[in-house]
Amino acid sequence: MTRGRFITLEGMDGAGKTTHLEWLRARLLARGIALTVTREPGGTALGESLRGLLLDSHEPRQPETEALLMFAARSEHIARVIEPALASGQWVLCDRFTDATYAYQAGGSGMAWSRIAELERWVQGGLQPDLTLYFDLTPEVGRSRTRQAREPDRFEREQLGFYERVRAAYLRRAEEHPDRIRIIDASQSIAEVQVELEKIILSI
Ligand code: TMP
């Protein structure tokens, strides 16, 4: 049995990740590839509960706490969903994975990069995505896609700073893993992005 491919999608809000995931799912299914489509945080009952806890609360918390919860969900997700699917020959399309922990908890929230690397080694062992599609967009363009084009207020400026750091961390990851992470310019039209995606999936 040939092991399946593990593909992850990353990017900020407004980058069109969800639209592109749906399109990729349809293209891969049309090629006759058996697929598991999943997401992080989430993908298992426990993971989805942790997702609710993480995303529904605006209570301030330590980035380390967030990272530990992300990796708790990830540990379960790998053991119960990702590894069994890959071992059975299915491809796994996962909406976000560990690059998001580097981007958000280290880049955005200032947690030590090396701590995340420790958790990554511990929880994932040798498991890494075969391919990561990173949909790159400046926070300003992301914001203008999701809101009207007025000047940002103080809260929004703080948010823009956070997303600048998230983006810088994603770009750092891409620089560190040039063979795995493909940077896709998400400021292009959906059709232009799809032309690029088509080329990438034909080459894997
Ligand atoms: P999304 O899946 O709808 O894009 O949202 C998931 C949110 O969770 C997004 O704000 C990024 C965040 N996140 C982290 O902060 N760290 C992680 O490790 C993961 C997987 C997601």
Coordinates of N, CA and C and ligand atoms in Angstrom, one line a residue:
M1 N 0.8 -1.2 0.0 CA 0.0 0.0 0.0 C 0.9 1.3 0.0
T2 N 0.7 2.1 -1.0 CA 1.5 3.4 -1.0 C 0.9 4.4 0.0
R3 N 1.8 4.9 0.8 CA 1.3 5.9 1.8 C 0.8 7.1 1.1
G4 N -0.3 7.7 1.6 CA -0.9 8.9 1.1 C 0.0 10.1 1.3
R5 N -0.4 11.2 0.6 CA 0.3 12.5 0.8 C -0.4 13.4 1.8
F6 N 0.4 14.1 2.5 CA -0.2 15.0 3.6 C 0.0 16.4 3.2
I7 N -1.1 17.1 2.9 CA -1.0 18.4 2.4 C -1.7 19.4 3.4
T8 N -1.1 20.5 3.7 CA -1.7 21.4 4.7 C -1.8 22.8 4.0
L9 N -2.9 23.5 4.4 CA -3.1 24.8 3.9 C -3.0 25.8 5.0
E10 N -2.3 26.9 4.7 CA -2.1 28.0 5.8 C -2.4 29.4 5.2
G11 N -2.6 30.3 6.0 CA -2.8 31.7 5.6 C -3.7 32.4 6.6
M12 N -3.8 33.7 6.4 CA -4.6 34.5 7.3 C -6.0 34.7 6.8
D13 N -6.9 35.2 7.7 CA -8.3 35.4 7.3 C -8.3 36.3 6.0
G14 N -9.2 36.1 5.1 CA -9.3 36.9 3.9 C -8.4 36.4 2.8
A15 N -7.6 35.4 3.1 CA -6.6 34.9 2.1 C -7.3 33.9 1.1
G16 N -8.5 33.5 1.4 CA -9.3 32.6 0.5 C -9.0 31.1 0.8
K17 N -8.4 30.8 1.9 CA -8.0 29.4 2.2 C -9.2 28.5 2.1
T18 N -10.4 28.8 2.6 CA -11.5 27.9 2.6 C -12.0 27.7 1.1
T19 N -12.0 28.7 0.3 CA -12.4 28.6 -1.1 C -11.5 27.6 -1.8
H20 N -10.2 27.8 -1.6 CA -9.2 27.1 -2.3 C -9.1 25.6 -1.8
L21 N -9.4 25.4 -0.5 CA -9.5 24.0 0.0 C -10.6 23.3 -0.7
E22 N -11.8 23.9 -0.8 CA -12.9 23.3 -1.5 C -12.6 22.9 -2.9
W23 N -11.9 23.8 -3.6 CA -11.5 23.6 -5.0 C -10.5 22.5 -5.1
L24 N -9.5 22.5 -4.2 CA -8.5 21.4 -4.2 C -9.2 20.0 -4.0
R25 N -10.1 20.0 -3.0 CA -10.8 18.8 -2.7 C -11.5 18.2 -4.0
A26 N -12.2 19.1 -4.7 CA -12.9 18.7 -5.9 C -11.9 18.2 -7.0
R27 N -10.8 18.9 -7.1 CA -9.8 18.6 -8.2 C -9.1 17.2 -7.9
L28 N -8.8 17.0 -6.6 CA -8.1 15.7 -6.2 C -9.1 14.5 -6.4
L29 N -10.4 14.8 -5.9 CA -11.4 13.7 -6.1 C -11.6 13.4 -7.5
A30 N -11.6 14.4 -8.4 CA -11.7 14.2 -9.8 C -10.6 13.4 -10.4
R31 N -9.4 13.4 -9.8 CA -8.3 12.6 -10.2 C -8.4 11.2 -9.6
G32 N -9.4 10.9 -8.9 CA -9.6 9.6 -8.3 C -8.8 9.3 -7.1
I33 N -8.4 10.4 -6.4 CA -7.6 10.3 -5.2 C -8.5 10.2 -4.0
A34 N -8.3 9.2 -3.2 CA -9.1 9.0 -1.9 C -8.6 10.0 -0.9
L35 N -9.5 10.8 -0.3 CA -9.1 11.9 0.5 C -9.7 11.9 1.9
T36 N -9.0 12.4 2.8 CA -9.6 12.8 4.1 C -9.4 14.3 4.2
V37 N -10.4 15.1 4.4 CA -10.3 16.5 4.6 C -10.6 16.9 6.0
T38 N -9.7 17.6 6.6 CA -9.8 17.8 8.1 C -9.3 19.2 8.4
R39 N -9.3 19.6 9.7 CA -8.8 20.9 10.1 C -8.2 20.9 11.5
E40 N -7.5 22.0 11.7 CA -6.9 22.2 13.1 C -7.2 23.7 13.5
P41 N -7.4 24.0 14.8 CA -7.6 22.9 15.7 C -9.0 22.2 15.4
G42 N -9.0 20.9 15.7 CA -10.2 20.1 15.4 C -9.9 18.8 14.9
G43 N -10.8 18.2 14.1 CA -10.6 17.0 13.4 C -11.0 15.7 14.2
T44 N -11.1 15.8 15.5 CA -11.6 14.7 16.3 C -12.6 15.3 17.3
A45 N -13.4 14.5 18.0 CA -14.4 15.0 19.0 C -13.6 15.9 20.0
L46 N -12.5 15.4 20.6 CA -11.8 16.2 21.5 C -11.2 17.5 20.9
G47 N -10.7 17.3 19.7 CA -10.1 18.5 19.0 C -11.1 19.6 18.7
E48 N -12.3 19.1 18.4 CA -13.4 20.1 18.1 C -13.8 20.8 19.4
S49 N -13.9 20.0 20.5 CA -14.2 20.7 21.8 C -13.1 21.7 22.2
L50 N -11.8 21.3 22.0 CA -10.8 22.3 22.3 C -10.8 23.5 21.3
R51 N -11.2 23.3 20.1 CA -11.4 24.4 19.1 C -12.4 25.4 19.7
G52 N -13.5 24.8 20.2 CA -14.6 25.7 20.8 C -14.0 26.5 21.9
L53 N -13.3 25.8 22.8 CA -12.7 26.5 24.0 C -11.7 27.6 23.5
L54 N -10.9 27.3 22.5 CA -9.9 28.2 22.1 C -10.4 29.4 21.3
L55 N -11.4 29.1 20.4 CA -11.8 30.2 19.5 C -13.0 31.0 20.0
D56 N -13.8 30.4 21.0 CA -15.0 31.2 21.4 C -14.7 32.1 22.6
S57 N -13.6 31.9 23.2 CA -13.3 32.8 24.4 C -12.4 33.9 24.1
H58 N -12.7 35.1 24.6 CA -11.7 36.2 24.3 C -11.0 36.6 25.6
E59 N -11.1 35.7 26.6 CA -10.4 35.8 27.8 C -8.9 35.8 27.5
P60 N -8.1 36.8 28.1 CA -6.6 36.8 27.9 C -6.0 35.5 28.4
R61 N -5.0 35.0 27.7 CA -4.4 33.7 28.1 C -3.0 33.7 27.6
Q62 N -2.2 32.9 28.2 CA -0.8 32.8 27.8 C -0.7 32.1 26.5
P63 N 0.3 32.5 25.6 CA 0.4 31.8 24.3 C 0.9 30.4 24.6
E64 N 1.6 30.1 25.7 CA 2.0 28.7 26.0 C 0.8 27.9 26.2
T65 N -0.2 28.4 26.9 CA -1.4 27.6 27.2 C -2.1 27.3 25.8
E66 N -2.2 28.3 25.0 CA -2.8 28.0 23.7 C -2.0 27.0 22.9
A67 N -0.7 27.1 22.9 CA 0.1 26.1 22.2 C 0.0 24.7 22.7
L68 N -0.1 24.6 24.0 CA -0.3 23.3 24.6 C -1.6 22.7 24.2
L69 N -2.6 23.5 24.2 CA -4.0 23.0 23.8 C -4.0 22.6 22.3
M70 N -3.3 23.5 21.5 CA -3.2 23.1 20.1 C -2.5 21.8 19.9
F71 N -1.4 21.6 20.6 CA -0.7 20.3 20.5 C -1.4 19.1 21.1
A72 N -2.2 19.4 22.1 CA -3.1 18.3 22.7 C -4.0 17.8 21.6
A73 N -4.7 18.8 21.0 CA -5.6 18.5 19.9 C -4.9 17.8 18.7
R74 N -3.7 18.3 18.4 CA -2.9 17.7 17.3 C -2.5 16.3 17.6
S75 N -2.1 16.0 18.8 CA -1.7 14.7 19.2 C -2.8 13.6 18.9
E76 N -4.0 14.0 19.3 CA -5.2 13.1 19.1 C -5.5 13.0 17.6
H77 N -5.4 14.2 16.9 CA -5.7 14.2 15.5 C -4.7 13.4 14.7
I78 N -3.4 13.4 15.0 CA -2.4 12.6 14.3 C -2.7 11.1 14.5
A79 N -2.9 10.8 15.8 CA -3.1 9.3 16.1 C -4.4 8.7 15.6
R80 N -5.4 9.5 15.6 CA -6.7 8.9 15.2 C -7.2 9.2 13.8
V81 N -6.7 10.3 13.2 CA -7.2 10.6 11.9 C -6.0 10.6 10.8
I82 N -5.0 11.4 11.1 CA -4.0 11.7 10.0 C -3.2 10.5 9.7
E83 N -2.6 9.9 10.7 CA -1.7 8.7 10.5 C -2.5 7.5 9.9
P84 N -3.7 7.1 10.4 CA -4.4 6.0 9.9 C -4.8 6.3 8.4
A85 N -5.2 7.5 8.1 CA -5.6 7.8 6.7 C -4.4 7.7 5.8
L86 N -3.2 8.3 6.2 CA -2.0 8.2 5.3 C -1.6 6.7 5.1
A87 N -1.6 6.0 6.2 CA -1.2 4.6 6.2 C -2.1 3.8 5.3
S88 N -3.4 4.1 5.2 CA -4.3 3.4 4.3 C -4.2 3.9 2.9
G89 N -3.3 4.8 2.6 CA -3.2 5.3 1.2 C -4.0 6.5 0.9
Q90 N -4.8 7.0 1.8 CA -5.5 8.2 1.5 C -4.6 9.4 1.6
W91 N -5.0 10.5 0.8 CA -4.3 11.7 1.0 C -5.1 12.5 2.1
V92 N -4.3 13.3 2.8 CA -5.0 14.1 3.8 C -4.8 15.6 3.5
L93 N -5.9 16.3 3.4 CA -5.9 17.8 3.2 C -6.3 18.4 4.5
C94 N -5.4 19.1 5.1 CA -5.6 19.6 6.4 C -5.6 21.2 6.4
D95 N -6.7 21.8 6.9 CA -6.8 23.2 7.0 C -6.0 23.7 8.2
R96 N -4.8 24.1 8.1 CA -3.9 24.5 9.1 C -3.2 23.3 9.9
F97 N -2.0 23.5 10.3 CA -1.2 22.5 11.1 C -0.2 23.3 11.9
T98 N 1.0 22.7 12.1 CA 1.9 23.3 13.1 C 2.5 24.6 12.6
D99 N 2.6 24.9 11.3 CA 3.1 26.2 10.9 C 2.2 27.3 11.5
A100 N 0.9 27.0 11.7 CA 0.0 28.0 12.3 C 0.4 28.3 13.8
T101 N 0.9 27.3 14.5 CA 1.3 27.5 15.9 C 2.6 28.4 15.9
Y102 N 3.5 28.2 15.0 CA 4.7 29.1 14.9 C 4.2 30.5 14.5
A103 N 3.3 30.6 13.6 CA 2.8 31.9 13.1 C 2.1 32.7 14.2
Y104 N 1.1 32.0 14.9 CA 0.2 32.7 15.8 C 0.8 32.8 17.2
Q105 N 1.2 31.6 17.8 CA 1.6 31.6 19.2 C 3.0 32.2 19.3
A106 N 3.9 31.9 18.3 CA 5.3 32.5 18.4 C 5.3 33.9 17.7
G107 N 5.0 33.9 16.4 CA 5.0 35.2 15.7 C 4.1 36.2 16.3
G108 N 2.8 35.9 16.3 CA 1.8 36.9 16.8 C 1.9 37.2 18.3
S109 N 2.0 36.1 19.1 CA 1.8 36.3 20.6 C 3.2 36.3 21.3
G110 N 4.3 36.0 20.6 CA 5.6 36.2 21.2 C 6.1 35.0 22.0
M111 N 5.5 33.8 21.8 CA 6.1 32.6 22.5 C 7.4 32.2 21.8
A112 N 8.3 31.6 22.6 CA 9.6 31.2 22.1 C 9.4 30.2 21.0
W113 N 10.1 30.5 19.9 CA 10.1 29.6 18.7 C 10.6 28.2 19.1
S114 N 11.6 28.2 19.9 CA 12.3 26.9 20.3 C 11.4 26.0 21.1
R115 N 10.5 26.6 21.9 CA 9.5 25.8 22.7 C 8.6 25.1 21.7
I116 N 8.1 25.8 20.7 CA 7.2 25.1 19.7 C 8.0 24.0 19.0
A117 N 9.2 24.2 18.7 CA 10.0 23.2 18.1 C 10.1 21.9 18.9
E118 N 10.2 22.2 20.3 CA 10.2 21.0 21.2 C 8.9 20.3 21.2
L119 N 7.8 21.0 21.2 CA 6.5 20.3 21.2 C 6.3 19.6 19.9
E120 N 6.8 20.2 18.8 CA 6.6 19.6 17.5 C 7.3 18.3 17.4
R121 N 8.6 18.3 17.9 CA 9.4 17.0 17.9 C 8.7 16.0 18.8
W122 N 8.2 16.4 19.9 CA 7.6 15.5 20.9 C 6.3 14.9 20.3
V123 N 5.4 15.7 19.8 CA 4.1 15.3 19.4 C 4.1 14.6 18.0
Q124 N 5.0 15.2 17.1 CA 4.9 14.7 15.7 C 5.9 13.6 15.4
G125 N 7.0 13.5 16.2 CA 8.1 12.6 15.8 C 8.6 13.0 14.5
G126 N 8.6 12.1 13.5 CA 9.1 12.5 12.2 C 8.0 13.0 11.2
L127 N 6.7 13.1 11.7 CA 5.7 13.5 10.8 C 5.7 14.9 10.4
Q128 N 5.8 15.2 9.1 CA 5.7 16.6 8.6 C 4.8 16.5 7.3
P129 N 4.2 17.6 7.0 CA 3.4 17.6 5.7 C 4.4 17.4 4.6
D130 N 3.8 16.7 3.5 CA 4.6 16.6 2.3 C 4.6 17.9 1.5
L131 N 3.6 18.7 1.7 CA 3.4 19.9 0.9 C 2.5 20.9 1.8
T132 N 3.0 22.1 1.9 CA 2.2 23.1 2.5 C 1.9 24.3 1.6
L133 N 0.7 24.6 1.4 CA 0.3 25.8 0.5 C 0.0 26.9 1.5
Y134 N 0.9 27.9 1.4 CA 0.7 29.1 2.2 C 0.2 30.3 1.4
F135 N -1.0 30.7 1.7 CA -1.7 31.8 1.0 C -1.3 33.1 1.6
D136 N -0.4 33.8 0.9 CA 0.2 35.0 1.5 C -0.5 36.2 1.1
L137 N -0.8 37.1 2.1 CA -1.5 38.3 1.9 C -1.1 39.3 3.0
T138 N -1.0 40.6 2.6 CA -0.7 41.5 3.7 C -1.9 41.7 4.5
P139 N -1.7 42.0 5.8 CA -2.9 42.2 6.7 C -3.8 43.4 6.2
E140 N -3.2 44.4 5.5 CA -4.0 45.5 5.0 C -5.0 45.0 3.9
V141 N -4.5 44.2 3.0 CA -5.3 43.6 1.9 C -6.4 42.7 2.5
G142 N -6.0 41.9 3.5 CA -6.9 41.0 4.2 C -8.0 41.8 4.8
R143 N -7.7 42.9 5.5 CA -8.7 43.7 6.1 C -9.6 44.4 5.1
S144 N -9.0 44.9 4.0 CA -9.9 45.6 3.1 C -10.8 44.6 2.4
R145 N -10.5 43.3 2.4 CA -11.4 42.3 1.8 C -12.6 42.0 2.7
T146 N -12.3 42.1 4.0 CA -13.3 41.7 4.9 C -14.1 42.9 5.5
R147 N -13.6 44.1 5.3 CA -14.3 45.3 5.8 C -14.3 46.4 4.8
Q148 N -15.0 47.5 5.1 CA -15.0 48.6 4.2 C -13.7 49.4 4.3
A149 N -13.4 50.1 3.3 CA -12.0 50.7 3.2 C -12.0 52.0 4.0
R150 N -12.2 52.0 5.3 CA -12.0 53.2 6.1 C -10.7 53.1 6.9
E151 N -10.2 54.2 7.5 CA -9.0 54.1 8.3 C -9.2 53.2 9.5
P152 N -8.2 52.4 9.8 CA -8.3 51.5 11.0 C -8.3 52.3 12.3
D153 N -9.1 51.9 13.3 CA -9.1 52.5 14.6 C -8.0 51.9 15.4
R154 N -7.8 52.3 16.7 CA -6.7 51.9 17.5 C -6.7 50.3 17.7
F155 N -7.8 49.8 18.0 CA -7.9 48.3 18.2 C -7.5 47.6 16.9
E156 N -8.0 48.1 15.8 CA -7.7 47.5 14.5 C -6.2 47.7 14.1
R157 N -5.6 48.8 14.5 CA -4.2 49.0 14.3 C -3.4 48.0 15.1
E158 N -3.8 47.7 16.3 CA -3.1 46.7 17.2 C -3.2 45.3 16.5
Q159 N -4.4 45.1 16.0 CA -4.7 43.8 15.3 C -3.8 43.7 14.0
L160 N -3.7 44.8 13.3 CA -2.8 44.8 12.1 C -1.4 44.4 12.5
G161 N -0.9 45.0 13.6 CA 0.5 44.7 14.1 C 0.6 43.2 14.4
F162 N -0.4 42.6 15.1 CA -0.4 41.2 15.4 C -0.3 40.4 14.0
Y163 N -1.1 40.8 13.1 CA -1.1 40.0 11.8 C 0.1 40.2 11.0
E164 N 0.8 41.4 11.1 CA 2.1 41.6 10.5 C 3.1 40.6 11.0
R165 N 3.0 40.4 12.4 CA 4.0 39.4 13.0 C 3.6 38.0 12.6
V166 N 2.3 37.7 12.5 CA 1.9 36.3 12.0 C 2.5 36.1 10.6
R167 N 2.3 37.1 9.8 CA 2.8 36.9 8.4 C 4.3 36.7 8.4
A168 N 5.0 37.6 9.1 CA 6.5 37.5 9.1 C 6.9 36.1 9.6
A169 N 6.2 35.5 10.6 CA 6.5 34.1 11.0 C 6.2 33.1 10.0
Y170 N 5.2 33.2 9.3 CA 4.9 32.3 8.2 C 6.0 32.4 7.1
L171 N 6.4 33.6 6.8 CA 7.5 33.8 5.8 C 8.8 33.2 6.3
R172 N 9.0 33.3 7.6 CA 10.2 32.7 8.1 C 10.2 31.2 8.0
R173 N 9.0 30.6 8.3 CA 8.9 29.1 8.1 C 9.1 28.7 6.7
A174 N 8.6 29.5 5.8 CA 8.7 29.2 4.3 C 10.2 29.3 3.9
E175 N 10.9 30.2 4.5 CA 12.3 30.3 4.2 C 13.1 29.1 4.8
E176 N 12.7 28.7 6.0 CA 13.4 27.6 6.6 C 13.0 26.2 5.9
H177 N 11.9 26.2 5.3 CA 11.4 24.9 4.7 C 11.0 25.1 3.2
P178 N 12.0 25.5 2.4 CA 11.7 25.9 1.0 C 11.1 24.8 0.2
D179 N 11.5 23.5 0.5 CA 11.1 22.4 -0.3 C 9.6 22.0 0.0
R180 N 9.2 22.3 1.2 CA 7.9 21.9 1.6 C 6.8 23.0 1.4
I181 N 7.2 24.2 1.7 CA 6.2 25.3 1.8 C 6.2 26.1 0.5
R182 N 5.1 26.1 -0.2 CA 4.9 27.0 -1.4 C 4.2 28.2 -1.0
I183 N 4.8 29.4 -1.4 CA 4.1 30.6 -1.1 C 3.2 31.0 -2.3
I184 N 2.0 31.2 -2.0 CA 1.0 31.6 -3.1 C 0.6 33.0 -2.9
D185 N 0.7 33.8 -3.9 CA 0.3 35.2 -3.7 C -1.2 35.3 -3.7
A186 N -1.8 35.5 -2.5 CA -3.3 35.4 -2.4 C -3.9 36.8 -2.7
S187 N -3.1 37.7 -3.2 CA -3.7 39.0 -3.6 C -4.2 38.9 -5.1
Q188 N -3.9 37.8 -5.7 CA -4.3 37.5 -7.1 C -5.8 37.2 -7.0
S189 N -6.4 37.1 -8.2 CA -7.8 36.7 -8.3 C -7.9 35.2 -8.0
I190 N -9.1 34.7 -7.6 CA -9.3 33.3 -7.3 C -8.9 32.5 -8.5
A191 N -9.3 32.9 -9.8 CA -8.9 32.2 -11.0 C -7.4 32.1 -11.1
E192 N -6.7 33.2 -10.9 CA -5.2 33.1 -11.0 C -4.6 32.2 -10.0
V193 N -5.1 32.2 -8.8 CA -4.6 31.3 -7.8 C -4.9 29.8 -8.2
Q194 N -6.0 29.6 -8.8 CA -6.3 28.2 -9.2 C -5.4 27.7 -10.3
V195 N -5.0 28.6 -11.2 CA -4.1 28.2 -12.2 C -2.8 27.7 -11.6
E196 N -2.3 28.5 -10.5 CA -1.1 28.1 -9.8 C -1.3 26.8 -9.1
L197 N -2.4 26.6 -8.4 CA -2.7 25.4 -7.7 C -2.7 24.2 -8.6
E198 N -3.3 24.4 -9.8 CA -3.4 23.3 -10.7 C -2.0 22.8 -11.1
K199 N -1.1 23.8 -11.4 CA 0.3 23.4 -11.7 C 0.9 22.6 -10.5
I200 N 0.7 23.1 -9.3 CA 1.4 22.5 -8.2 C 0.8 21.0 -8.0
I201 N -0.5 20.9 -8.1 CA -1.0 19.5 -7.8 C -0.7 18.5 -9.0
L202 N -0.5 19.1 -10.2 CA 0.0 18.2 -11.3 C 1.4 17.7 -11.1
S203 N 2.2 18.5 -10.3 CA 3.6 18.2 -10.1 C 3.8 17.3 -8.9
I204 N 2.8 17.0 -8.1 CA 3.0 16.1 -7.0 C 2.4 14.7 -7.1
Ligands
TMP1 P1 -9.6 29.0 10.9 O1 -9.3 27.5 10.9 O2 -11.0 29.4 10.8 O3 -8.7 29.8 9.9 O4 -9.2 29.6 12.4 C1 -8.5 28.9 13.3 C2 -7.8 29.9 14.2 O5 -7.0 29.3 15.1 C3 -7.0 31.0 13.5 O6 -7.2 32.3 14.1 C4 -5.6 30.6 13.7 C5 -5.7 29.9 15.0 N1 -4.7 28.8 15.2 C6 -3.6 29.1 16.1 O7 -3.6 30.2 16.7 N2 -2.7 28.2 16.3 C7 -2.7 26.9 15.7 O8 -1.8 26.1 15.9 C8 -3.8 26.7 14.8 C9 -3.9 25.3 14.1 C10 -4.7 27.6 14.6

